[in-house]
XYZ file of N, CA and C in Angstrom:
318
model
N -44.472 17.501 107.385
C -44.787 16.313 108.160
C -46.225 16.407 108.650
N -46.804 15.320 109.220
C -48.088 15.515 109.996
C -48.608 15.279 108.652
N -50.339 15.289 109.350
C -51.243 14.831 108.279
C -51.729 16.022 107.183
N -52.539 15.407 106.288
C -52.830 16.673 105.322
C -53.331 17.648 106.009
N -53.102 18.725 105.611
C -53.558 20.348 105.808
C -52.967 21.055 107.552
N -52.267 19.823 107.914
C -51.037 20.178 108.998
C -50.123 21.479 108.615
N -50.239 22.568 109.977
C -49.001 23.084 109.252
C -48.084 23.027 110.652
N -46.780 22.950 110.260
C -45.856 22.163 111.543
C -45.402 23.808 111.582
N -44.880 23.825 113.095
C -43.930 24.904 113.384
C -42.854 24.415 114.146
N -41.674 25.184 113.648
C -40.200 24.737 114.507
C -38.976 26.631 114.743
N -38.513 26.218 115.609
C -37.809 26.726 115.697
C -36.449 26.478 114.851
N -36.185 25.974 114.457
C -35.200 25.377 113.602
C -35.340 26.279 111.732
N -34.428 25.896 111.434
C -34.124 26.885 110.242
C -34.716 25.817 108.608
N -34.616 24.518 109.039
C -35.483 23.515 108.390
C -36.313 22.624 108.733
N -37.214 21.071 108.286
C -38.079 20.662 109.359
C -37.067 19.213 108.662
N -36.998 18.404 109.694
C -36.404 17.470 109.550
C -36.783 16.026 108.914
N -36.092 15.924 107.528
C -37.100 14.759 106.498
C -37.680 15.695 105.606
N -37.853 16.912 105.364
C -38.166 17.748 104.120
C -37.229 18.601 103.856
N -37.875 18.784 102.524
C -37.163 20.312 101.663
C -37.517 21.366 101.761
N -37.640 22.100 101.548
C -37.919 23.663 101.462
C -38.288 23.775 99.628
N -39.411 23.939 99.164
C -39.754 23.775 97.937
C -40.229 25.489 97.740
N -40.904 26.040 98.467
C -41.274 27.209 98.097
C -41.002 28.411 99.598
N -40.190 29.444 99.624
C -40.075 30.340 100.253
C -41.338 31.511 100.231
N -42.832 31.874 101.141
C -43.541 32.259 101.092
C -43.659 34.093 101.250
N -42.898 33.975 102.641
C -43.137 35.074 103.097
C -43.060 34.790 104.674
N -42.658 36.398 105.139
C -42.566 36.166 106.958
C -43.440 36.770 107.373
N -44.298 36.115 108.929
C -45.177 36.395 108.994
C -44.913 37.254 110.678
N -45.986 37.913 111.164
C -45.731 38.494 112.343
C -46.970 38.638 113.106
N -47.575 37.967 113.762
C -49.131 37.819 114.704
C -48.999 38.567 115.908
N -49.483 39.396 115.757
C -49.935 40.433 117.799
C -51.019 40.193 118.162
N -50.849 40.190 119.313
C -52.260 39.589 119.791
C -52.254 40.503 121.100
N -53.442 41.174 121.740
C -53.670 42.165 122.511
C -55.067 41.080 123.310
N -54.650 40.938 124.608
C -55.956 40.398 125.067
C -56.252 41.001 126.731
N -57.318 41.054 126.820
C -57.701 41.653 128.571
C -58.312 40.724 128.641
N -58.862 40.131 130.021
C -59.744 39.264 131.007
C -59.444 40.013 132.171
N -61.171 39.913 132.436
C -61.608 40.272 134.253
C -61.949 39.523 134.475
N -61.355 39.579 135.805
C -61.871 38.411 136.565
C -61.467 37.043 136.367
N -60.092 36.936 136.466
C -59.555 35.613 136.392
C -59.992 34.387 136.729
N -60.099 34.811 138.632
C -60.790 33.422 139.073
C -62.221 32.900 138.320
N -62.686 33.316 137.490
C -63.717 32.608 136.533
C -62.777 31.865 135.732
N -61.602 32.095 135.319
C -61.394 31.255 134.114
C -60.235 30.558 134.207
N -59.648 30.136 135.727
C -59.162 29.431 136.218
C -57.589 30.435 136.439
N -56.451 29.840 136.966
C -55.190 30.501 137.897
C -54.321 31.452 136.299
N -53.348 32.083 136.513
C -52.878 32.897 135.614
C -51.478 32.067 134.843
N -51.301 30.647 135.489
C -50.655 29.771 134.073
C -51.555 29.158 133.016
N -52.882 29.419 133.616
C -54.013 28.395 132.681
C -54.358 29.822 132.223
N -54.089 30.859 131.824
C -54.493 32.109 130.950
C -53.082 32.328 130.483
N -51.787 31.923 130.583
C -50.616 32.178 130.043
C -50.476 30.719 128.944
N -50.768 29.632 129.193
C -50.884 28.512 128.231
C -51.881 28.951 127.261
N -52.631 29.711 127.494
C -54.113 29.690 126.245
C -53.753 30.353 125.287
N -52.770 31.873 125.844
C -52.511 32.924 125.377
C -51.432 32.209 124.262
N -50.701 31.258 124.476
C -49.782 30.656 123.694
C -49.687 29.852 122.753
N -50.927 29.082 122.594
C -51.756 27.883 122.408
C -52.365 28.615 121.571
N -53.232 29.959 121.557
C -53.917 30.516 120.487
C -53.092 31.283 119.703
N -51.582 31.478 119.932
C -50.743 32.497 119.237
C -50.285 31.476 118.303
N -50.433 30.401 119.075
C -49.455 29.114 117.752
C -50.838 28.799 116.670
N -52.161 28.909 117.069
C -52.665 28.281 116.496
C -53.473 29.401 115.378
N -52.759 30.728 115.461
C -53.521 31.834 114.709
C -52.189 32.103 113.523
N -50.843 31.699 113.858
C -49.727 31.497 113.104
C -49.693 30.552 112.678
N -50.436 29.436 112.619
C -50.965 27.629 111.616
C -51.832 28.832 110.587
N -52.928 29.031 111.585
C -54.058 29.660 110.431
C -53.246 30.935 109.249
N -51.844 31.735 109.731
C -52.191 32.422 109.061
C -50.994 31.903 107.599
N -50.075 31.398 108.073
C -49.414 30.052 107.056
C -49.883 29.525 106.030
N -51.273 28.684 106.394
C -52.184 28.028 106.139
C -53.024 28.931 104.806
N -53.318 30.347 105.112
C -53.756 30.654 103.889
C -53.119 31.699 103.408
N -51.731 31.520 103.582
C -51.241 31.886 102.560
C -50.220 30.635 101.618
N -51.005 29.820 101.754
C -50.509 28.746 101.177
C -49.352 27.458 101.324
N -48.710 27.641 102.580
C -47.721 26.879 103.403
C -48.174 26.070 104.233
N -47.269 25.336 104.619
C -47.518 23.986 105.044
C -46.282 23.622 106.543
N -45.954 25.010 106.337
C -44.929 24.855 107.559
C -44.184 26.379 107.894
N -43.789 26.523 109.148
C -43.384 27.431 109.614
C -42.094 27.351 110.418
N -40.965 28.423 109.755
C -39.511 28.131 110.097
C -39.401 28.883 111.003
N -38.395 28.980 111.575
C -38.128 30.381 112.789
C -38.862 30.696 113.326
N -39.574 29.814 114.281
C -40.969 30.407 114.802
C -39.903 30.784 116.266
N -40.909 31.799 116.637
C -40.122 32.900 117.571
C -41.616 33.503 118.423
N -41.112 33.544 119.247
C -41.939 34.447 120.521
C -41.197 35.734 120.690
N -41.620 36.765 119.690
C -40.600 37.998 120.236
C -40.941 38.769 121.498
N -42.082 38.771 121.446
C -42.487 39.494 123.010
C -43.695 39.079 123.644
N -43.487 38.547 124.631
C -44.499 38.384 125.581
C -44.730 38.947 126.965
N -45.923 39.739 127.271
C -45.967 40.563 128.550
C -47.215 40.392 129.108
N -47.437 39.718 129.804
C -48.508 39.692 131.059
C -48.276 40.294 132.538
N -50.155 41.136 132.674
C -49.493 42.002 133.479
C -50.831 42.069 134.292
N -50.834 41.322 135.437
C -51.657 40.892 135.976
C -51.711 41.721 137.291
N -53.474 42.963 137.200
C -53.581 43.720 137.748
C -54.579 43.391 139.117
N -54.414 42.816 139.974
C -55.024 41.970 140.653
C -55.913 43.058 141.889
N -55.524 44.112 142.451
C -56.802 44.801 142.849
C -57.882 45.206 141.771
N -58.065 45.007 140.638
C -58.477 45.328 139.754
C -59.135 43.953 139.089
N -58.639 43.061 139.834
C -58.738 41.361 138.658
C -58.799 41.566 137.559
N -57.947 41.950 136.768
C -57.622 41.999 135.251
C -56.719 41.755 134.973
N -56.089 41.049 133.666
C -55.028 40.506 133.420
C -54.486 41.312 131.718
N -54.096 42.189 131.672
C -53.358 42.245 130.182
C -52.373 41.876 129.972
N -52.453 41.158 128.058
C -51.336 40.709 127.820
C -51.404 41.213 126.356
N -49.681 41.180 125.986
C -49.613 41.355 124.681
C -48.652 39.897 124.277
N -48.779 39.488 122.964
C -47.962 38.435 122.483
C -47.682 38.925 121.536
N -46.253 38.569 120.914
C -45.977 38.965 119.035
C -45.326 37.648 118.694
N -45.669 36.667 118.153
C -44.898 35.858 117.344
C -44.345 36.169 115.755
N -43.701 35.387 115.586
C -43.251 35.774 114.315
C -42.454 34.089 113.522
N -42.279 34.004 112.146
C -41.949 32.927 111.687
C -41.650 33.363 109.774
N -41.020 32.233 109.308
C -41.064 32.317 107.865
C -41.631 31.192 107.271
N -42.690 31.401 106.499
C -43.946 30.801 105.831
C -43.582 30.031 104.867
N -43.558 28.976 104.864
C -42.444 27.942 103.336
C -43.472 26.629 103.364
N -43.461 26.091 102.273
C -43.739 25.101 101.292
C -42.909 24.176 101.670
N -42.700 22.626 102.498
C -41.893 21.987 102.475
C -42.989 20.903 101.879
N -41.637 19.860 101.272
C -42.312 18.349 100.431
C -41.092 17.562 101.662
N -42.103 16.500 101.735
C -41.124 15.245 102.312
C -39.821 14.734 101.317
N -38.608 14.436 101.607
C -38.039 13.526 100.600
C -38.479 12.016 100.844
């Protein structure tokens, strides 16, 4: 669905209005990030949305070249933010994960 070079993600096991034409491969993105000094880059839900926002959008990219057009089982397996505040530092780890497929509209 979506426009050309869209790649959709769902939690769902198909995307609704397509087929499943080609089974790619499963994919698995970690992402390791620190920031100091929060109050520069605004409160710690506006660094927990980004962190999420770039995990979805590095699992499009990595879909994307491996030749898919959509992503099944998309999953947040672990997420940990750990916000060290005498310190103003924030670490986080993210792992998403998904299966990489070829869908055609019917």
């Amino acid at each position: 669905k979506g426009g050309k070079g869209r790649v959709e993600l769902t939690v769902l096991s198909y995307i609704p209005g397509a087929r499943v034409v080609q089974h790619i491969d499963r994919i698995l993105v970690c992402m390791i990030r620190e920031l100091t000094r929060i109050n520069e880059d605004g409160n710690l839900s506006t660094w927990t949305s980004r962190l999420l926002l770039e995990g979805q959008a590095m699992c499009r990219a990595q879909a994307a070249a491996m030749g898919g057009n959509a992503v099944l089982h998309y999953n947040v397996e672990q997420m940990i933010v750990n916000n060290i505040t005498h310190k103003m530092r924030v670490y986080s780890v993210l792992m998403v994960t998904g299966d990489v497929v070829k869908v055609q509209l019917e």
